[in-house]
Structure formats: C-alpha cells, structure tokens
Short mmCIF file of C-alpha atoms and ligand atoms in Angstrom, two decimals:
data_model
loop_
_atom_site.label_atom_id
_atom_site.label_comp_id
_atom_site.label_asym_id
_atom_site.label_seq_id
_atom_site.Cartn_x
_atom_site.Cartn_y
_atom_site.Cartn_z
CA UNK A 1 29.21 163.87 385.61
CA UNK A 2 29.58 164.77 382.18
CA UNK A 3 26.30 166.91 381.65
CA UNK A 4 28.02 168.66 385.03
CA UNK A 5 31.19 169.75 382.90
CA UNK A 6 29.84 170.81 380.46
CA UNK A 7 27.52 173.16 382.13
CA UNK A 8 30.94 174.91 383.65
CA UNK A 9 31.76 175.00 380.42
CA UNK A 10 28.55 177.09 378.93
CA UNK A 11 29.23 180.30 377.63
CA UNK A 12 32.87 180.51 378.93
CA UNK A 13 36.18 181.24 377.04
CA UNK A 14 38.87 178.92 378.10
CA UNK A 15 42.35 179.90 377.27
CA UNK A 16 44.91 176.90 377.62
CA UNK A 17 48.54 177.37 376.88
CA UNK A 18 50.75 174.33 375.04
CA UNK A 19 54.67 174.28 375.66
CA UNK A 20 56.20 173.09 372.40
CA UNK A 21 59.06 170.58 373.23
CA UNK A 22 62.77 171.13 371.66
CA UNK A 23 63.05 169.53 368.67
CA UNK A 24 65.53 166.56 368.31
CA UNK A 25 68.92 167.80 367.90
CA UNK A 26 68.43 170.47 370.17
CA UNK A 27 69.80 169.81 373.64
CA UNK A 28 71.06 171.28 376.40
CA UNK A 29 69.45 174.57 375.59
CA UNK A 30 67.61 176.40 377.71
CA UNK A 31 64.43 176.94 377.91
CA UNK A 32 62.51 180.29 378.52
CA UNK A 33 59.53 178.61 380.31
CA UNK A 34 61.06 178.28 383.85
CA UNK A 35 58.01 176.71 385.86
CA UNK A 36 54.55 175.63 385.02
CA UNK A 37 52.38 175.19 388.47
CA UNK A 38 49.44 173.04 388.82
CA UNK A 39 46.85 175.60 388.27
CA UNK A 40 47.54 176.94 385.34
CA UNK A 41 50.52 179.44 386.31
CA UNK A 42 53.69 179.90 384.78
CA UNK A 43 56.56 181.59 385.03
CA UNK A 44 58.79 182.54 381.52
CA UNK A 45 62.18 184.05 381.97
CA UNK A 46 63.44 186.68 379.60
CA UNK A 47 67.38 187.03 380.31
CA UNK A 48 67.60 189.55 377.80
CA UNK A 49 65.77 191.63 380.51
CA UNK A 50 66.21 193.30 384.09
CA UNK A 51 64.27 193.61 386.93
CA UNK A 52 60.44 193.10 386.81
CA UNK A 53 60.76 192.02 383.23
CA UNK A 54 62.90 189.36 383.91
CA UNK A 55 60.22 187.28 385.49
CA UNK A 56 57.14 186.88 384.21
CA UNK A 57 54.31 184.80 385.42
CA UNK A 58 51.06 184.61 383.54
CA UNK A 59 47.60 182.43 384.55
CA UNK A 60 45.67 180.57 382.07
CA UNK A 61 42.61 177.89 382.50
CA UNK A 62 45.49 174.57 382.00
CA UNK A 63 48.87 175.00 381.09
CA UNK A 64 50.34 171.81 379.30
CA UNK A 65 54.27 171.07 378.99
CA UNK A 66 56.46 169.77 376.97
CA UNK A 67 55.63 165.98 378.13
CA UNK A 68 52.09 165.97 377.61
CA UNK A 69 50.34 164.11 375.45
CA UNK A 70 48.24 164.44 372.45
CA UNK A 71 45.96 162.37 374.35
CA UNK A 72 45.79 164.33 377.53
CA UNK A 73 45.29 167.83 375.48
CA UNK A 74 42.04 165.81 373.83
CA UNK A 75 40.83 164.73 377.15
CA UNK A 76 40.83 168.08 378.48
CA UNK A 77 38.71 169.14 375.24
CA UNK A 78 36.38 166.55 375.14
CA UNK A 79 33.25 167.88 377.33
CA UNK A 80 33.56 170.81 375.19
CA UNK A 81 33.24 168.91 371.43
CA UNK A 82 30.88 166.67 373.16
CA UNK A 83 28.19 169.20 373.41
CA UNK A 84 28.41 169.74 369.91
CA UNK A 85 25.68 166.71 369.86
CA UNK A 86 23.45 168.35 372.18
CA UNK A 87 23.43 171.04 369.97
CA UNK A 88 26.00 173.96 371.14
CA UNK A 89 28.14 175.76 368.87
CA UNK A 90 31.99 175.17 369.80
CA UNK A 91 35.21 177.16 368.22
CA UNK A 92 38.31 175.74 369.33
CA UNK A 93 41.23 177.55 367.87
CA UNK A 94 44.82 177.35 367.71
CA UNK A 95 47.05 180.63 368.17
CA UNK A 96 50.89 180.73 368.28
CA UNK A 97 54.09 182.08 365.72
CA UNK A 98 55.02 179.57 362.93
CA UNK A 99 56.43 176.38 364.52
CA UNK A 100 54.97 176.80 368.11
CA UNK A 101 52.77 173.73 367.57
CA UNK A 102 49.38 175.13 366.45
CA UNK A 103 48.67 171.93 363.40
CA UNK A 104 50.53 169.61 365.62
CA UNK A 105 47.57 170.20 368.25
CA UNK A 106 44.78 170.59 365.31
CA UNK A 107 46.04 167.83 362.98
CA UNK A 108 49.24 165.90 364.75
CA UNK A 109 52.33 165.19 362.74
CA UNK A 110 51.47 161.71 361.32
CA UNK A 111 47.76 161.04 360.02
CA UNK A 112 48.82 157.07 359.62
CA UNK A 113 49.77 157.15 363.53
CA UNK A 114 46.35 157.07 365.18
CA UNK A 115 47.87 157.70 368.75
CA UNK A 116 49.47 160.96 367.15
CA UNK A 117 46.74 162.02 365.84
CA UNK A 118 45.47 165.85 367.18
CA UNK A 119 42.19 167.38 368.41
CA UNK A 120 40.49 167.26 364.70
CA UNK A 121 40.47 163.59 364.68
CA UNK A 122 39.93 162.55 368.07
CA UNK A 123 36.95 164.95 367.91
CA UNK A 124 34.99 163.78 364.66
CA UNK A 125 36.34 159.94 366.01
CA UNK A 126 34.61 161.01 369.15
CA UNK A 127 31.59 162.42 367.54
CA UNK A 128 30.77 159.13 365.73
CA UNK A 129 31.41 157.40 368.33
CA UNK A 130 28.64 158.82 370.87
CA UNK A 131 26.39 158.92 368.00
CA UNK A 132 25.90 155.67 367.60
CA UNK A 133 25.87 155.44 370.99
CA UNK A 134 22.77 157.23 371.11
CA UNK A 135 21.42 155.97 368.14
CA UNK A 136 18.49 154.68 369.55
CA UNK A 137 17.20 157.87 370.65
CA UNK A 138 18.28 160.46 368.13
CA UNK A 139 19.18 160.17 364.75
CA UNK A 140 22.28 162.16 363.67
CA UNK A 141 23.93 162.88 360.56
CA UNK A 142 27.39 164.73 360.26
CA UNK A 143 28.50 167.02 357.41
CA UNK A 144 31.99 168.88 357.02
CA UNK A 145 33.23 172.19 355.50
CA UNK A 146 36.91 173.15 354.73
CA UNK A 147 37.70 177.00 353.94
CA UNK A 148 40.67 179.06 354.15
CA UNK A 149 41.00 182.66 354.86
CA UNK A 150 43.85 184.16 352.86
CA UNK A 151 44.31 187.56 352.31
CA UNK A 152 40.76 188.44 353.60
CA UNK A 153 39.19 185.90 350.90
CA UNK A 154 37.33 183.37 351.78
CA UNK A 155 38.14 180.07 349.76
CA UNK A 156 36.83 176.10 350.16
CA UNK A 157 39.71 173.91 350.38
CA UNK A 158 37.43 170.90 349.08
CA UNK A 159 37.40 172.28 346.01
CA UNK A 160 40.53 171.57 343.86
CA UNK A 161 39.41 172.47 340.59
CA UNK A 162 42.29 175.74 340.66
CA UNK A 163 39.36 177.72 339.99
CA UNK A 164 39.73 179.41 343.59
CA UNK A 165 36.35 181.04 343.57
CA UNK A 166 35.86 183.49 346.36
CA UNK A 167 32.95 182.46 348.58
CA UNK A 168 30.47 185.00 350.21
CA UNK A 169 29.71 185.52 353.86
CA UNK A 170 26.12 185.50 354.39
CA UNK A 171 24.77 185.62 358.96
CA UNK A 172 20.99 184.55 358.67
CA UNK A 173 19.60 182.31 360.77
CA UNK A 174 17.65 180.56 357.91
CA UNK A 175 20.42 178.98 357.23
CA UNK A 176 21.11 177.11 360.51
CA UNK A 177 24.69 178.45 361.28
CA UNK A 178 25.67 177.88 357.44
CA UNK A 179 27.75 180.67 357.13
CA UNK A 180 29.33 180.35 353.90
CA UNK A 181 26.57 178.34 352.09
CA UNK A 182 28.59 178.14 348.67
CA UNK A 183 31.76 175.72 350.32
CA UNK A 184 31.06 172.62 349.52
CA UNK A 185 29.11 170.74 352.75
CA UNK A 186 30.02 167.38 352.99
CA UNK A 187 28.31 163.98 354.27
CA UNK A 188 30.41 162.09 356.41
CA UNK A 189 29.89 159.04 358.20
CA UNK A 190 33.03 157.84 359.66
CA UNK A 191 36.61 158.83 360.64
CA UNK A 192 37.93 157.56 357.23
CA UNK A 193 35.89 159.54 355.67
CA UNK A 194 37.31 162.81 357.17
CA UNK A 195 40.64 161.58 357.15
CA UNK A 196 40.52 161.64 353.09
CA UNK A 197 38.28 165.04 353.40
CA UNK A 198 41.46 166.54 355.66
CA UNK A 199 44.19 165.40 353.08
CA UNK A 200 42.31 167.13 350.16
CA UNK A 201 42.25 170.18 352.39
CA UNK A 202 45.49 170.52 353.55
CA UNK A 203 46.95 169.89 350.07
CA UNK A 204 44.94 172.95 349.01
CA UNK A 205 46.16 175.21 351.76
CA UNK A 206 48.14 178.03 350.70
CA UNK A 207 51.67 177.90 351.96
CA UNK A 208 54.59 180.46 351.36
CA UNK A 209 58.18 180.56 352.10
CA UNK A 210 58.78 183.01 354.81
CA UNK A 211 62.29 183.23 356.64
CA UNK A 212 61.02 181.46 359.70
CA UNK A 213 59.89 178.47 358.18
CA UNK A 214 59.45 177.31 355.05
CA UNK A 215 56.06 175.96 354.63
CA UNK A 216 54.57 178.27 357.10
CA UNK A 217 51.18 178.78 356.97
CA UNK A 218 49.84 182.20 355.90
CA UNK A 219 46.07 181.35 355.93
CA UNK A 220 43.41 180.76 358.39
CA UNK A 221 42.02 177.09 358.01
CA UNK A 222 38.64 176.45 359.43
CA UNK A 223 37.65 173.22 359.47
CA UNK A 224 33.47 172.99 360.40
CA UNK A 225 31.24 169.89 361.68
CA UNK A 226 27.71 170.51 361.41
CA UNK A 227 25.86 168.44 363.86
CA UNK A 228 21.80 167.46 362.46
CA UNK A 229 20.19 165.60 365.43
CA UNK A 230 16.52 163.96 365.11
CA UNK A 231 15.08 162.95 368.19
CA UNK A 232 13.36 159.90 367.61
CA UNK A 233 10.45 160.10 369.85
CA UNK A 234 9.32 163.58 369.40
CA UNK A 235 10.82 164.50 365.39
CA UNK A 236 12.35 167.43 367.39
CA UNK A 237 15.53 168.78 365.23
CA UNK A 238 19.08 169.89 367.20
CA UNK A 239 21.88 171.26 365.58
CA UNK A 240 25.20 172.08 366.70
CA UNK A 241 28.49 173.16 364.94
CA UNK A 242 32.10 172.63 365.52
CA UNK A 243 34.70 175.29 364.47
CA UNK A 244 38.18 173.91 364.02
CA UNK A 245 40.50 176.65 363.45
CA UNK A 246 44.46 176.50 362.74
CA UNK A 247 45.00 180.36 362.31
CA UNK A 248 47.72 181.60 360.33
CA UNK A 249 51.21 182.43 362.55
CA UNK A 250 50.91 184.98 364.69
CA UNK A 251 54.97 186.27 364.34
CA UNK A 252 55.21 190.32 363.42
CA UNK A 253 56.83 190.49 360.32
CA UNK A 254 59.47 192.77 360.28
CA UNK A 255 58.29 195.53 357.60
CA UNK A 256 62.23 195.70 356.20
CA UNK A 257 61.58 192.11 355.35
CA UNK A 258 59.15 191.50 353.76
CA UNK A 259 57.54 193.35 350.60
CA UNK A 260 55.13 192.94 347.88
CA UNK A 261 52.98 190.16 348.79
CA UNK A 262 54.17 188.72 351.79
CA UNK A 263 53.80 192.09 353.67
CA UNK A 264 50.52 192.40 352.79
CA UNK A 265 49.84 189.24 353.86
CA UNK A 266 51.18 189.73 357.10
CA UNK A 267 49.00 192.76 357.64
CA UNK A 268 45.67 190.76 356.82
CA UNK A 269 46.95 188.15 359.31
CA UNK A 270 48.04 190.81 362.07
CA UNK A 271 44.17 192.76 361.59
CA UNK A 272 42.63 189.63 361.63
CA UNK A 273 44.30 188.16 364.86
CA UNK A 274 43.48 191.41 366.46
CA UNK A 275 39.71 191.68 365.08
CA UNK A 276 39.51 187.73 366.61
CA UNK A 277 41.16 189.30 370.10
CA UNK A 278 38.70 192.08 370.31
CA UNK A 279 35.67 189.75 369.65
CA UNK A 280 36.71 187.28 372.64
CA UNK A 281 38.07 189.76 375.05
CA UNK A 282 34.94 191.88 374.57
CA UNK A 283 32.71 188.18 374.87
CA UNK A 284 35.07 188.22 377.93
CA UNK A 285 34.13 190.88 379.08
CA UNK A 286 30.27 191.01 378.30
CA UNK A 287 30.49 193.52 376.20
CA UNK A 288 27.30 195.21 374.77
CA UNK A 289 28.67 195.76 371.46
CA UNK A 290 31.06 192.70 369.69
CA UNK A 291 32.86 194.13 366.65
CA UNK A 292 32.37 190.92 364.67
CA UNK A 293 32.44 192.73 361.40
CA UNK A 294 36.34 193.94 361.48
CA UNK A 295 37.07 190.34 359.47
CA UNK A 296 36.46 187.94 357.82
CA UNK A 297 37.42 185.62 360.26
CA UNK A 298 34.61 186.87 363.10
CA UNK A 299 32.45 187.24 360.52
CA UNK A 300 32.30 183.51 359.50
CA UNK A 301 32.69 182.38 363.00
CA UNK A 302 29.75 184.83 364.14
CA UNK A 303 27.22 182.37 365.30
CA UNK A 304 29.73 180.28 367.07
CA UNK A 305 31.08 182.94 369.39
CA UNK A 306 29.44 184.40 371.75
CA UNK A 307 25.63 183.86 372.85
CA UNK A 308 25.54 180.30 374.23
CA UNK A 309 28.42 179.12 372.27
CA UNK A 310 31.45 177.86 373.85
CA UNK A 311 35.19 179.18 373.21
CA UNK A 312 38.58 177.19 373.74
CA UNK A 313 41.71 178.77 372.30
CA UNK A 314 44.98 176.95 372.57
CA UNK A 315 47.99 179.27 372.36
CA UNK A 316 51.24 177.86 371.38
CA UNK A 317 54.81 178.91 372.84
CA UNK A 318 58.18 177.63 371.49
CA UNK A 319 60.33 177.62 374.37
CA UNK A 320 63.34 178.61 372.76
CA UNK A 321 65.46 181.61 373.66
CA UNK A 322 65.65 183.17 370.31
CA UNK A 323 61.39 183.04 370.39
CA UNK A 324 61.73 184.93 373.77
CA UNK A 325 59.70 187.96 371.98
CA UNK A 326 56.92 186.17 369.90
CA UNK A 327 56.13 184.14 373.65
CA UNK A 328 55.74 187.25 375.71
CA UNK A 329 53.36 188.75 372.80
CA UNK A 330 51.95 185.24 372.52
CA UNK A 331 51.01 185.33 375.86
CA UNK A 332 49.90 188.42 376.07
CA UNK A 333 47.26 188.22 373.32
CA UNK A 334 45.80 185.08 375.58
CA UNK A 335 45.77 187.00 378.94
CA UNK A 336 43.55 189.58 377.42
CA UNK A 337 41.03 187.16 376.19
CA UNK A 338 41.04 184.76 378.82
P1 ADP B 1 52.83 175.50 363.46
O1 ADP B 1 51.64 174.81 362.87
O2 ADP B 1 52.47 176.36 364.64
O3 ADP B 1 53.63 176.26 362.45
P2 ADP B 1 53.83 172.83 363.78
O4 ADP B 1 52.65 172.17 364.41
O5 ADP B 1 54.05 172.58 362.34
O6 ADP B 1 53.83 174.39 364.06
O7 ADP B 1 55.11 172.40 364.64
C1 ADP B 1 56.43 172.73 364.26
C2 ADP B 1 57.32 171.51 364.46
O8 ADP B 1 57.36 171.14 365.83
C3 ADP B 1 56.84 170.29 363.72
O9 ADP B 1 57.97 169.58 363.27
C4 ADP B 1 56.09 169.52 364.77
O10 ADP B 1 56.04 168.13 364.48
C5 ADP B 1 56.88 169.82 366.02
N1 ADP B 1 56.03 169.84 367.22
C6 ADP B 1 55.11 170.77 367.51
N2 ADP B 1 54.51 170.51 368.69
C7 ADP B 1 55.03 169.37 369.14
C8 ADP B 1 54.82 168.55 370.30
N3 ADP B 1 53.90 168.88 371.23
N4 ADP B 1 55.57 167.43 370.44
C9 ADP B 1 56.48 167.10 369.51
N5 ADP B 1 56.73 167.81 368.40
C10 ADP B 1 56.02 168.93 368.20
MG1 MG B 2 50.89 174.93 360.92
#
C-alpha cells in the first residue's frame, strides 16, 4: 500500500494550499476564502473587484482549511518523507507572505507541545522511527544541516560563533548530494537530538522588523536530513536527502517603503522566489533546460529537484480581507508550478 503511494508520488510536484485560521480576537470577519471543495478546488472572493475577478476558483493537489490539523497536513506528507529511507531526494517547502502560516507548518508554534509540533518534527520522529523498524535489514545513520539564505549568502545556522562565514556552493556528485560541504553536518540519533539542533538554528536566523510583522523572516531556512542506508545482507549503500525549506515571505514590498537594506533584501527574496518558480514550473513542465543557476536557492537544492526527486510545496494564504492581494499572487505563483 505504501510502496503504491509512493510510486504516484515519483517524480511529481505536488502543490497543496493551507488556509491560515483568524487569529484569536478576530471574529466575525470575513473571510476571502469562500469555499474549499473536496478535490482540491477553491473558490476566493475579492469584493474589492467586479465581474470575473470577483470570483476566483483555483485547483491544487489538497487544499486544507482552517480546521485541519497539524496532524492531518503530516499524514498527507508522510509517503513522501518516507522515501527518503529508500533513498529519494525530497524538498518540501513552505511559500506564503509573512504570517500566512509557513513555520507554523515547518516548525509549529510550541516545540514543548508534541501534538503541535509541524512537518520538521513529525518527519525526523518518523524517520527514526521506521529505521529502527528496519533495523534488521539495513543499517541507517541520520545527519542534519541548517543554512540560511540571506541576501544571496549562504550561511550555517549551527554555527553561532558570530563569525557568519559565507559557505560555498559546490554540485558534484562525489559528494553524495552534499551541497554545501563546509555547514556543519551533524549526527543525530533521535528526535531530542534535533529538537536542540532546531533551537540553535532558529535562534541564529536572521530576523528584521518590517511593517507587516515584526519578527518576519527575511531569509530562506533550509533545514537538510541526509539519509546513509547499509543493507545488511549485500553492504549495498542508499542515500537519500530531505530538504526542509521555510522560505522567506513572499509579500512585494512596496519600493516607497522600504530603503537601504530592507529593499534590497526584498529584491534578493522576490529573484529568488521567482528563480525557485521557474525551476519547478519548468520540472513541471519537462523542460529541456532548468535554470537552476539564477540562485542560490536552486543552486543548493539542485540535486533534490528534478530527476527522480520528489517536490511538495505548501503555499500559505491568510484569509483576511486586507491580504486579499498577497492571496491572489500567492496563488498564482502555485498554479504555475503545480
Ligand atoms: P509565517 O512563518 O508565514 O510568517 P507564522 O507561522 O509565524 O507565519 O504564523 C503567523 C501566526 O499565525 C502565528 O501566531 C501562528 O501561530 C499563527 N498560525 C499560523 N498558522 C496557524 C494555524 N494553522 N493554526 C493556528 N494558528 C496559526
Ligand atoms: Mg516564519
């Protein structure tokens, strides 16, 4: 059953869309996501439009609403990180504007709350756990890497000795999908481990103070599992590698706004997000050429897209009114990569 899903799974890009719920405080309001159907439609309402553009439906592999669990989301990514251990190479990313939902999905909102706990967790938990499963026919051992992609530099978020050394980029198959072999490559053996690997991270992601939110995130995080398998029986070696990525907001910034550094961080993240569009819609569309080396992004995520590897991207709406404009772009960034 399982070995079945995953084989739909090979090679495709799935594209499922989350529904952020309104926070507490905010009721009655209403909500620009007017229906979700049951395969993967839905319809968002713009009232500050007329005619066609009122209405909007757009088609995705799952969409998930406001109810749904942290649970459910994981169960619906599970064949996919579960391959990892028969040695694919999985990116799962999450797209949306500052406060659509993006780390609540990656990370959750409360690492001490294990039923809160996102798609990072779950996955390595996961990982662990169906290794030792099949520990009496293949040996595996599990290491971790933690960069950041700020401003088109690639830094390891492990590494909090302030020195922030830039880290090169180097695609050669010698080194068995390490991409950027000077981050610091972890042993882990269990989900405490990672836990304490994640807080050192996320305490060394850069944050900046933008209008929209305070602590918004500005950087690309990429959080990597490499997967060493030894097949007891024959010594035969499998590798697979998990890429999980919370990418920096996706809001335009409006260029009367912001100055100095914050619009030129805004235009590495916008020419990033669009280099990491043009990669999966032309994987999409089985494209002969894939312009992997527009970023720095698609560069480090080169041997994980594409080829047999496997692709999910959650996009993130906020349903509010206000957010009516980010959503439609939002959405329209997923519909040409799905
Ligand atoms: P982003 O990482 O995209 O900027 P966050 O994940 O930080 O957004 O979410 C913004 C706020 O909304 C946080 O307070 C978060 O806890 C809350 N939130 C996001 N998604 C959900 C959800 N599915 N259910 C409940 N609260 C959520
Ligand atoms: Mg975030």
């Amino acid at each position: 059953f399982l070995y079945n899903q995953v084989q739909d799974l090979k090679g495709a890009i799935r594209v499922y869309c989350r529904v952020r719920p309104f926070l507490t405080g905010q009721s009655n309001v209403q909500s620009t996501v007017d229906y979700i159907g049951e395969n993967g439609d839905m319809m968002i309402v713009n009232p500050f439009k007329q005619g066609k553009d009122a209405r909007r439906v757009f088609s995705f592999d799952k969409v998930f609403g406001t109810s749904v669990t942290q649970e459910q989301i994981y169960a619906d990514t599970q064949p996919l990180i579960r391959s990892v251990l028969d040695g694919y190479n999985v990116c799962v990313f999450a797209y949306g504007q500052t406060g659509s939902g993006k780390t609540y999905t990656m990370s959750g909102p409360d690492l001490s709350a294990e039923e809160t706990w996102g798609v990072n967790y779950r996955a390595l938990r996961d990982l662990f756990y169906i290794s030792k499963e099949r520990s009496d026919s293949i040996k595996y051992e599990v290491f971790v890497q933690m960069i950041e992609i700020y401003n088109e530099q690639v830094r390891d978020l492990l590494v909090s000795d302030g020195s922030n050394r830039r880290l090169d980029i180097r695609n050669t198959t010698q080194l068995n999908g390490l991409n950027v072999p000077d981050a610091f490559l972890v042993p882990v053996t269990c989900t405490r481990d990672v836990l304490n690997l994640m807080k050192i991270g996320q305490k060394n992601r850069a944050v900046g103070a933008t209008a929209l939110n305070e602590r918004s995130s500005r950087s690309h995080s990429v959080f990597t599992v490499h997967v060493r398998g030894r097949e007891l029986v024959s010594n035969s070696i499998l590798r697979g590698c998990l890429h999980l990525v919370d990418l920096a907001g996706s809001e335009r910034v409006d260029k009367s706004e912001a100055v100095g550094e914050r619009l030129k961080e805004a235009q590495h993240i916008n020419r990033s997000l669009s280099a990491l569009g043009d990669v999966i819609s032309a994987l999409a569309q089985k494209s002969l050429h894939i312009p992997y080396r527009n970023s720095k992004l698609t560069q480090v995520l080169q041997d994980s897209l594409g080829g047999h590897a496997k692709t999910l991207m959650f996009v993130h709406i906020n349903p509010e009114l206000n957010a009516i404009g980010e959503t439609i772009s939002t959405l329209k960034f997923a519909e040409r990569v799905a």
